[in-house]
Amino acid sequence: MATVRLDRVRKIYPNGHVGLDDASFDIADGELLVLVGPSGCGKTTLLRMMAGLESISSGTLSIDGHLVNDVAPKDRDIAMVFQNYALYPHMSVAENLGFGLRLRGKSRDDVERRVRDVARLLELENRLDSKPAALSGGQRQRVALGRALVREPKVFLLDEPLSNLDAKLRLSMRVEIARLHRQLGTTTVYVTHDQVEAMTLGQRIVVLDGGKIQQIDTPMNLYARPANLFVAGFLGSPAMNFLHGRLRRENGWILDMTHASLMLGDLRTQSAALERRNGHDIVLGVRPEDLQPAADEAAALTAVVEVIEPIGNEVFLNLRFGDKPLVSRVLPHQMPAPSTALQMGFATDRLHFFDAGSGMRIA
Ligand SMILES: Nc1ncnc2c1ncn2[C@@H]1O[C@H](COP(=O)(O)OP(=O)(O)OP(=O)(O)O)[C@@H](O)[C@H]1O
Ligand SMILES: [Mg+2]
């Protein structure tokens, strides 16, 4: 069990590229923290620095209160599952699982016992004698995970551990990892670029973009109060709708767009912060579930239904409002006909406002 603390950790690669900039956060003992962000944002860089495989250019990394910047990987008591893990093809599952322990000089009995325990946990018991080539993708992935689990480390670092699996297997392994974490209670950092995986697994999520931390919070807080346009657009599928315009107050709030003016109404909850933006350019953010067909008096805009995507339990309406595509998430029984003009209203207490210049949330 362990706590981890990063204080202004930076990575500058020899070619001058800043892989990670000024990362500061704490990981609580037993927490499952998810790092999420697009390809190249610095996720693997950060994990490799925690594991000691990559030097830290500046800042400090502590585990359980001890500075570990210069501690060798093998002395950090951290186990990492790599993004492109490779199993030893000539070794059986049991040998693959036990390899790291044997390398560390554990006794044969010890290795056998740990391998058996982990194989049971990952339901690999009846595959212990198989070679990796004879395993399915999911089984291989579990062996890769098992190699880290057998070590009983202080911290697990998992770098996109499910990326090689098909959608269905990903889903069941995701639940599996959540269950394992609950059972073992080991401090874990889980890297993914998949926002659904991040939302469902993470107790807290660190959102990274371009080597910079954008926001750290619980999944639901990130969803409800994204700190900037990047986080707002990254989390949520279909993505949040963005409407650019100038904010103006008459009887109620109005957003003047190039081709239309939207009546936003009262907006009592945000009025103090919005008051300061009266007459300024902003970006209005509306989640697809907060844009709904509405009767006359509640309508903010009229949009044409272009494409209807029925998912089964819900339907995505791809709409066109002037030159602007919008997405609305509705229930199946609300499905309109294509090409219909629909009046749409906003859930006004769940609207998001961002500064058009800085992209930061207006709170
Ligand atoms: N050894 C290196 N030298 C120079 N630049 C590097 C090196 N390793 C990584 N980078 C760069 O640092 C940035 C972060 O890379 P990193 O591998 O951490 O991204 P990532 O978030 O893990 O992406 P992915 O989702 O594709 O795995 C990228 O722009 C990458 O090109
Ligand atoms: Mg990576």
Short mmCIF file of C-alpha atoms and ligand atoms in Angstrom, two decimals:
data_model
loop_
_atom_site.label_atom_id
_atom_site.label_comp_id
_atom_site.label_asym_id
_atom_site.label_seq_id
_atom_site.Cartn_x
_atom_site.Cartn_y
_atom_site.Cartn_z
CA MET A 1 0.00 0.00 0.00
CA ALA A 2 1.33 3.41 -0.85
CA THR A 3 0.69 7.07 -1.46
CA VAL A 4 2.27 8.84 -4.42
CA ARG A 5 3.01 12.54 -4.72
CA LEU A 6 4.10 14.47 -7.78
CA ASP A 7 5.29 18.01 -7.34
CA ARG A 8 5.88 20.06 -10.51
CA VAL A 9 7.20 17.06 -12.39
CA ARG A 10 8.56 17.87 -15.85
CA LYS A 11 9.95 15.78 -18.65
CA ILE A 12 12.05 17.36 -21.33
CA TYR A 13 13.27 14.80 -23.86
CA PRO A 14 16.84 15.14 -25.17
CA ASN A 15 15.48 16.60 -28.42
CA GLY A 16 13.93 19.45 -26.41
CA HIS A 17 10.36 18.15 -26.63
CA VAL A 18 8.40 18.75 -23.42
CA GLY A 19 6.65 15.42 -22.81
CA LEU A 20 5.12 16.51 -19.53
CA ASP A 21 4.89 19.96 -18.01
CA ASP A 22 4.56 20.82 -14.34
CA ALA A 23 2.45 17.87 -13.18
CA SER A 24 1.43 18.10 -9.53
CA PHE A 25 -1.02 15.79 -7.79
CA ASP A 26 -1.38 13.26 -4.99
CA ILE A 27 -2.57 9.69 -5.25
CA ALA A 28 -4.19 8.37 -2.10
CA ASP A 29 -3.37 5.01 -0.59
CA GLY A 30 -5.43 2.38 -2.43
CA GLU A 31 -6.81 4.81 -4.98
CA LEU A 32 -7.49 3.89 -8.61
CA LEU A 33 -6.46 7.00 -10.52
CA VAL A 34 -7.03 7.19 -14.28
CA LEU A 35 -4.85 9.23 -16.64
CA VAL A 36 -6.74 10.07 -19.79
CA GLY A 37 -5.97 12.16 -22.85
CA PRO A 38 -5.43 11.95 -26.61
CA SER A 39 -2.48 10.19 -28.25
CA GLY A 40 0.83 11.92 -27.53
CA CYS A 41 -0.42 13.90 -24.52
CA GLY A 42 2.21 12.41 -22.17
CA LYS A 43 0.44 9.50 -20.46
CA THR A 44 3.15 6.89 -21.04
CA THR A 45 5.83 9.47 -20.28
CA LEU A 46 4.29 10.07 -16.86
CA LEU A 47 3.92 6.35 -16.08
CA ARG A 48 7.49 5.60 -17.13
CA MET A 49 8.75 8.37 -14.86
CA MET A 50 6.79 6.86 -11.96
CA ALA A 51 8.25 3.45 -12.74
CA GLY A 52 11.77 4.90 -12.93
CA LEU A 53 12.24 3.96 -16.58
CA GLU A 54 12.48 7.60 -17.64
CA SER A 55 14.46 10.28 -15.80
CA ILE A 56 12.63 13.21 -14.23
CA SER A 57 13.90 16.50 -15.69
CA SER A 58 12.70 18.60 -12.75
CA GLY A 59 10.25 18.41 -9.87
CA THR A 60 9.90 15.63 -7.31
CA LEU A 61 8.25 12.24 -7.16
CA SER A 62 7.63 10.69 -3.73
CA ILE A 63 6.25 7.32 -2.73
CA ASP A 64 5.06 6.98 0.85
CA GLY A 65 6.74 10.28 1.62
CA HIS A 66 10.16 9.20 0.32
CA LEU A 67 11.75 11.02 -2.57
CA VAL A 68 12.33 8.45 -5.32
CA ASN A 69 13.59 10.61 -8.23
CA ASP A 70 16.90 8.76 -8.24
CA VAL A 71 15.76 5.36 -6.94
CA ALA A 72 16.29 2.52 -9.44
CA PRO A 73 13.14 0.92 -10.95
CA LYS A 74 13.70 -2.40 -9.18
CA ASP A 75 13.87 -0.66 -5.81
CA ARG A 76 10.61 1.26 -6.20
CA ASP A 77 8.33 -1.73 -5.62
CA ILE A 78 6.17 -0.73 -8.58
CA ALA A 79 4.81 -3.10 -11.22
CA MET A 80 3.96 -1.82 -14.68
CA VAL A 81 1.91 -3.42 -17.43
CA PHE A 82 3.19 -1.95 -20.67
CA GLN A 83 1.15 -0.57 -23.53
CA ASN A 84 2.82 -3.05 -25.91
CA TYR A 85 3.36 -5.88 -23.49
CA ALA A 86 5.16 -8.95 -24.80
CA LEU A 87 4.93 -12.40 -23.27
CA TYR A 88 7.90 -14.75 -23.58
CA PRO A 89 6.72 -17.01 -26.43
CA HIS A 90 8.85 -20.01 -25.46
CA MET A 91 7.63 -19.98 -21.84
CA SER A 92 4.38 -21.44 -20.55
CA VAL A 93 1.79 -19.24 -18.85
CA ALA A 94 3.05 -20.38 -15.45
CA GLU A 95 6.66 -19.57 -16.39
CA ASN A 96 5.64 -16.18 -17.78
CA LEU A 97 3.77 -15.39 -14.57
CA GLY A 98 6.60 -16.49 -12.30
CA PHE A 99 9.50 -15.03 -14.29
CA GLY A 100 9.70 -11.72 -12.42
CA LEU A 101 9.60 -13.46 -9.04
CA ARG A 102 12.32 -15.97 -9.99
CA LEU A 103 14.45 -13.05 -11.21
CA ARG A 104 14.07 -11.53 -7.76
CA GLY A 105 15.35 -14.73 -6.18
CA LYS A 106 12.09 -15.94 -4.61
CA SER A 107 12.01 -19.58 -3.55
CA ARG A 108 10.39 -22.16 -5.80
CA ASP A 109 7.56 -22.77 -3.35
CA ASP A 110 6.91 -19.06 -3.06
CA VAL A 111 6.78 -18.60 -6.82
CA GLU A 112 4.50 -21.59 -7.28
CA ARG A 113 2.09 -20.42 -4.61
CA ARG A 114 1.89 -16.86 -5.95
CA VAL A 115 1.47 -18.04 -9.54
CA ARG A 116 -1.33 -20.38 -8.49
CA ASP A 117 -3.12 -17.61 -6.52
CA VAL A 118 -2.94 -15.13 -9.37
CA ALA A 119 -3.93 -17.72 -11.96
CA ARG A 120 -7.03 -18.43 -9.87
CA LEU A 121 -7.80 -14.71 -9.57
CA LEU A 122 -7.54 -14.25 -13.35
CA GLU A 123 -9.18 -17.56 -14.23
CA LEU A 124 -6.08 -18.88 -15.97
CA GLU A 125 -5.71 -22.00 -13.82
CA ASN A 126 -6.38 -24.46 -16.61
CA ARG A 127 -4.06 -22.64 -19.05
CA LEU A 128 -0.92 -22.65 -16.90
CA ASP A 129 0.89 -25.13 -19.18
CA SER A 130 -0.07 -23.42 -22.45
CA LYS A 131 2.30 -21.30 -24.52
CA PRO A 132 1.16 -17.73 -25.32
CA ALA A 133 0.60 -18.63 -28.99
CA ALA A 134 -2.18 -20.99 -27.91
CA LEU A 135 -4.06 -18.30 -25.96
CA SER A 136 -6.80 -15.92 -27.01
CA GLY A 137 -6.14 -12.17 -26.95
CA GLY A 138 -8.01 -11.80 -23.70
CA GLN A 139 -6.10 -14.62 -22.03
CA ARG A 140 -2.78 -13.10 -23.13
CA GLN A 141 -3.84 -9.78 -21.73
CA ARG A 142 -4.68 -11.46 -18.44
CA VAL A 143 -1.26 -13.11 -18.33
CA ALA A 144 0.36 -9.70 -18.86
CA LEU A 145 -1.73 -8.34 -15.99
CA GLY A 146 -0.92 -11.41 -13.91
CA ARG A 147 2.82 -10.84 -14.26
CA ALA A 148 2.34 -7.54 -12.46
CA LEU A 149 -0.11 -8.94 -9.90
CA VAL A 150 2.16 -11.78 -8.71
CA ARG A 151 4.67 -9.24 -7.47
CA GLU A 152 2.28 -7.73 -4.89
CA PRO A 153 3.82 -4.31 -5.47
CA LYS A 154 3.05 -1.08 -3.65
CA VAL A 155 1.77 0.52 -6.84
CA PHE A 156 0.39 -0.79 -10.14
CA LEU A 157 0.93 1.18 -13.32
CA LEU A 158 -1.27 0.00 -16.18
CA ASP A 159 -0.65 1.55 -19.60
CA GLU A 160 -3.71 0.98 -21.82
CA PRO A 161 -3.91 -2.63 -20.64
CA LEU A 162 -7.04 -3.40 -22.65
CA SER A 163 -6.09 -1.77 -25.94
CA ASN A 164 -5.54 -5.09 -27.75
CA LEU A 165 -8.98 -6.48 -27.01
CA ASP A 166 -12.22 -6.39 -28.94
CA ALA A 167 -15.07 -4.26 -27.62
CA LYS A 168 -16.89 -7.02 -25.76
CA LEU A 169 -13.78 -8.39 -24.06
CA ARG A 170 -12.71 -4.85 -23.13
CA LEU A 171 -15.96 -4.41 -21.31
CA SER A 172 -15.67 -7.61 -19.28
CA MET A 173 -11.97 -7.02 -18.52
CA ARG A 174 -12.84 -3.49 -17.38
CA VAL A 175 -15.23 -4.90 -14.81
CA GLU A 176 -12.58 -7.48 -13.94
CA ILE A 177 -9.98 -4.82 -13.24
CA ALA A 178 -12.41 -2.86 -11.09
CA ARG A 179 -13.18 -6.04 -9.14
CA LEU A 180 -9.46 -6.89 -8.75
CA HIS A 181 -8.75 -3.40 -7.50
CA ARG A 182 -11.52 -3.58 -4.94
CA GLN A 183 -10.24 -6.97 -3.80
CA LEU A 184 -6.54 -6.07 -3.60
CA GLY A 185 -6.81 -2.39 -2.68
CA THR A 186 -3.48 -1.61 -4.33
CA THR A 187 -2.75 1.98 -5.35
CA THR A 188 -3.19 1.96 -9.13
CA VAL A 189 -2.58 4.35 -11.99
CA TYR A 190 -4.53 3.34 -15.08
CA VAL A 191 -3.81 4.96 -18.44
CA THR A 192 -6.32 5.05 -21.26
CA HIS A 193 -7.33 7.29 -24.14
CA ASP A 194 -10.85 5.88 -23.93
CA GLN A 195 -13.09 8.28 -22.07
CA VAL A 196 -15.72 5.66 -21.25
CA GLU A 197 -13.06 3.47 -19.64
CA ALA A 198 -11.78 6.49 -17.72
CA MET A 199 -15.24 7.46 -16.48
CA THR A 200 -16.26 3.97 -15.41
CA LEU A 201 -12.99 2.88 -13.76
CA GLY A 202 -11.51 5.98 -12.21
CA GLN A 203 -12.18 7.07 -8.65
CA ARG A 204 -10.53 10.26 -9.85
CA ILE A 205 -9.41 11.19 -13.34
CA VAL A 206 -6.46 13.28 -14.47
CA VAL A 207 -7.18 14.79 -17.89
CA LEU A 208 -4.00 15.51 -19.87
CA ASP A 209 -3.55 17.40 -23.12
CA GLY A 210 -0.29 18.49 -24.75
CA GLY A 211 1.73 17.44 -21.70
CA LYS A 212 -0.33 19.64 -19.40
CA ILE A 213 -2.85 18.63 -16.75
CA GLN A 214 -6.20 20.12 -17.68
CA GLN A 215 -8.27 19.03 -14.68
CA ILE A 216 -8.32 16.47 -11.87
CA ASP A 217 -11.59 15.40 -10.29
CA THR A 218 -14.10 12.59 -9.87
CA PRO A 219 -15.76 11.37 -13.09
CA MET A 220 -19.10 12.99 -12.35
CA ASN A 221 -17.59 16.33 -11.32
CA LEU A 222 -15.55 16.43 -14.53
CA TYR A 223 -18.69 15.74 -16.51
CA ALA A 224 -20.83 18.27 -14.66
CA ARG A 225 -18.24 21.05 -14.35
CA PRO A 226 -15.50 20.76 -16.99
CA ALA A 227 -12.82 23.39 -16.28
CA ASN A 228 -12.20 24.29 -19.92
CA LEU A 229 -13.26 23.62 -23.50
CA PHE A 230 -10.81 20.74 -23.90
CA VAL A 231 -12.21 18.75 -20.96
CA ALA A 232 -15.77 19.65 -21.97
CA GLY A 233 -15.22 18.31 -25.47
CA PHE A 234 -13.15 15.29 -24.49
CA LEU A 235 -15.45 13.68 -21.91
CA GLY A 236 -18.92 12.66 -23.03
CA SER A 237 -20.11 10.75 -26.07
CA PRO A 238 -21.59 12.11 -28.25
CA ALA A 239 -19.52 15.18 -27.42
CA MET A 240 -20.86 18.41 -25.96
CA ASN A 241 -22.32 20.88 -28.48
CA PHE A 242 -20.51 24.22 -28.65
CA LEU A 243 -22.22 27.41 -29.77
CA HIS A 244 -20.09 30.53 -30.26
CA GLY A 245 -21.65 33.94 -29.80
CA ARG A 246 -21.83 37.19 -27.89
CA LEU A 247 -23.67 37.20 -24.60
CA ARG A 248 -26.22 39.91 -23.99
CA ARG A 249 -28.79 40.55 -21.30
CA GLU A 250 -32.22 42.00 -21.89
CA ASN A 251 -35.16 40.58 -19.97
CA GLY A 252 -33.36 37.26 -20.06
CA TRP A 253 -29.98 36.20 -21.40
CA ILE A 254 -29.46 36.09 -25.15
CA LEU A 255 -26.64 34.59 -27.22
CA ASP A 256 -26.12 36.50 -30.46
CA MET A 257 -24.70 34.13 -33.04
CA THR A 258 -23.81 35.05 -36.62
CA HIS A 259 -27.04 33.62 -38.05
CA ALA A 260 -29.43 33.71 -35.11
CA SER A 261 -30.05 34.88 -31.56
CA LEU A 262 -30.75 32.27 -28.91
CA MET A 263 -33.03 33.00 -25.99
CA LEU A 264 -31.39 31.43 -22.95
CA GLY A 265 -33.88 32.79 -20.42
CA ASP A 266 -33.21 33.49 -16.78
CA LEU A 267 -30.07 31.48 -15.90
CA ARG A 268 -30.45 32.37 -12.24
CA THR A 269 -27.79 29.91 -11.08
CA GLN A 270 -24.94 31.46 -13.05
CA SER A 271 -26.03 35.09 -13.19
CA ALA A 272 -23.26 36.69 -11.10
CA ALA A 273 -20.44 35.22 -13.19
CA LEU A 274 -22.33 35.85 -16.43
CA GLU A 275 -23.05 39.45 -15.52
CA ARG A 276 -19.33 40.18 -15.91
CA ARG A 277 -19.42 38.70 -19.44
CA ASN A 278 -22.37 40.81 -20.57
CA GLY A 279 -21.40 41.96 -24.09
CA HIS A 280 -18.47 39.52 -24.37
CA ASP A 281 -17.76 36.62 -26.73
CA ILE A 282 -18.36 33.26 -25.10
CA VAL A 283 -18.84 29.62 -25.99
CA LEU A 284 -22.03 28.00 -24.83
CA GLY A 285 -21.73 24.27 -24.12
CA VAL A 286 -24.79 22.01 -24.23
CA ARG A 287 -24.60 18.26 -23.62
CA PRO A 288 -26.69 16.21 -26.08
CA GLU A 289 -29.03 15.13 -23.25
CA ASP A 290 -29.58 18.78 -22.32
CA LEU A 291 -30.79 19.68 -25.82
CA GLN A 292 -34.33 18.33 -26.15
CA PRO A 293 -37.39 18.77 -28.36
CA ALA A 294 -39.47 21.50 -26.74
CA ALA A 295 -42.81 23.28 -27.02
CA ASP A 296 -42.97 26.87 -28.35
CA GLU A 297 -42.47 28.75 -25.12
CA ALA A 298 -39.49 26.63 -24.02
CA ALA A 299 -37.77 26.49 -27.43
CA ALA A 300 -34.41 28.19 -27.96
CA LEU A 301 -33.86 27.26 -31.59
CA THR A 302 -35.29 25.41 -34.57
CA ALA A 303 -33.11 22.74 -36.17
CA VAL A 304 -33.52 20.27 -39.01
CA VAL A 305 -33.14 16.55 -38.37
CA GLU A 306 -30.39 15.29 -40.70
CA VAL A 307 -29.35 11.86 -39.49
CA ILE A 308 -30.99 9.64 -36.88
CA GLU A 309 -28.83 7.10 -35.04
CA PRO A 310 -30.91 4.64 -33.00
CA ILE A 311 -28.70 2.93 -30.40
CA GLY A 312 -31.57 0.92 -28.93
CA ASN A 313 -32.07 2.36 -25.47
CA GLU A 314 -31.52 5.86 -26.82
CA VAL A 315 -31.41 7.76 -30.08
CA PHE A 316 -28.91 10.35 -31.29
CA LEU A 317 -30.47 13.08 -33.42
CA ASN A 318 -27.92 14.77 -35.68
CA LEU A 319 -29.41 18.18 -36.31
CA ARG A 320 -28.49 21.20 -38.39
CA PHE A 321 -29.01 24.65 -36.97
CA GLY A 322 -28.03 27.12 -39.72
CA ASP A 323 -24.52 25.95 -40.64
CA LYS A 324 -24.01 24.38 -37.23
CA PRO A 325 -24.32 20.63 -36.58
CA LEU A 326 -25.87 19.77 -33.21
CA VAL A 327 -26.49 16.44 -31.48
CA SER A 328 -29.42 15.65 -29.23
CA ARG A 329 -29.82 12.46 -27.21
CA VAL A 330 -33.46 11.41 -26.89
CA LEU A 331 -35.48 8.38 -25.83
CA PRO A 332 -36.55 5.91 -28.55
CA HIS A 333 -40.22 6.89 -28.37
CA GLN A 334 -39.26 10.50 -29.19
CA MET A 335 -37.78 9.54 -32.57
CA PRO A 336 -38.85 12.10 -35.21
CA ALA A 337 -38.88 11.63 -38.98
CA PRO A 338 -35.77 12.70 -40.96
CA SER A 339 -35.83 16.21 -42.48
CA THR A 340 -38.35 17.44 -39.90
CA ALA A 341 -37.79 20.88 -38.43
CA LEU A 342 -37.73 20.51 -34.64
CA GLN A 343 -37.99 23.12 -31.94
CA MET A 344 -35.29 22.44 -29.40
CA GLY A 345 -34.92 23.73 -25.85
CA PHE A 346 -32.04 23.71 -23.35
CA ALA A 347 -31.91 22.36 -19.82
CA THR A 348 -31.03 25.86 -18.65
CA ASP A 349 -29.66 24.82 -15.25
CA ARG A 350 -27.11 22.54 -16.93
CA LEU A 351 -25.66 24.88 -19.53
CA HIS A 352 -21.89 25.41 -19.63
CA PHE A 353 -20.24 28.74 -20.40
CA PHE A 354 -16.65 29.25 -21.47
CA ASP A 355 -14.57 32.31 -22.15
CA ALA A 356 -14.12 32.51 -25.94
CA GLY A 357 -10.52 33.74 -25.58
CA SER A 358 -9.06 31.54 -22.86
CA GLY A 359 -11.45 28.60 -23.21
CA MET A 360 -11.80 28.54 -19.42
CA ARG A 361 -15.10 27.81 -17.69
CA ILE A 362 -17.07 30.83 -16.54
CA ALA A 363 -17.99 29.91 -12.98
N1 LIG B 1 12.13 9.40 -26.33
C1 LIG B 1 11.43 10.45 -26.77
N2 LIG B 1 12.06 11.51 -27.35
C2 LIG B 1 11.37 12.58 -27.79
N3 LIG B 1 10.03 12.71 -27.70
C3 LIG B 1 9.35 11.68 -27.15
C4 LIG B 1 10.01 10.50 -26.67
N4 LIG B 1 9.08 9.66 -26.17
C5 LIG B 1 7.90 10.29 -26.35
N5 LIG B 1 8.06 11.49 -26.94
C6 LIG B 1 7.01 12.47 -27.26
O1 LIG B 1 6.41 12.91 -26.05
C7 LIG B 1 5.00 13.05 -26.21
C8 LIG B 1 4.27 12.20 -25.20
O2 LIG B 1 4.48 10.83 -25.53
P1 LIG B 1 3.75 9.66 -24.72
O3 LIG B 1 4.29 8.38 -25.24
O4 LIG B 1 3.88 9.94 -23.29
O5 LIG B 1 2.25 9.88 -25.20
P2 LIG B 1 0.93 9.03 -24.81
O6 LIG B 1 0.00 9.99 -24.15
O7 LIG B 1 1.31 7.82 -24.06
O8 LIG B 1 0.34 8.66 -26.25
P3 LIG B 1 -0.39 7.29 -26.76
O9 LIG B 1 -1.83 7.40 -26.34
O10 LIG B 1 -0.25 7.38 -28.24
O11 LIG B 1 0.32 6.13 -26.16
C9 LIG B 1 4.69 12.69 -27.66
O12 LIG B 1 4.60 13.87 -28.41
C10 LIG B 1 5.90 11.86 -28.08
O13 LIG B 1 6.14 12.01 -29.46
MG MG B 2 1.18 5.80 -24.45
#
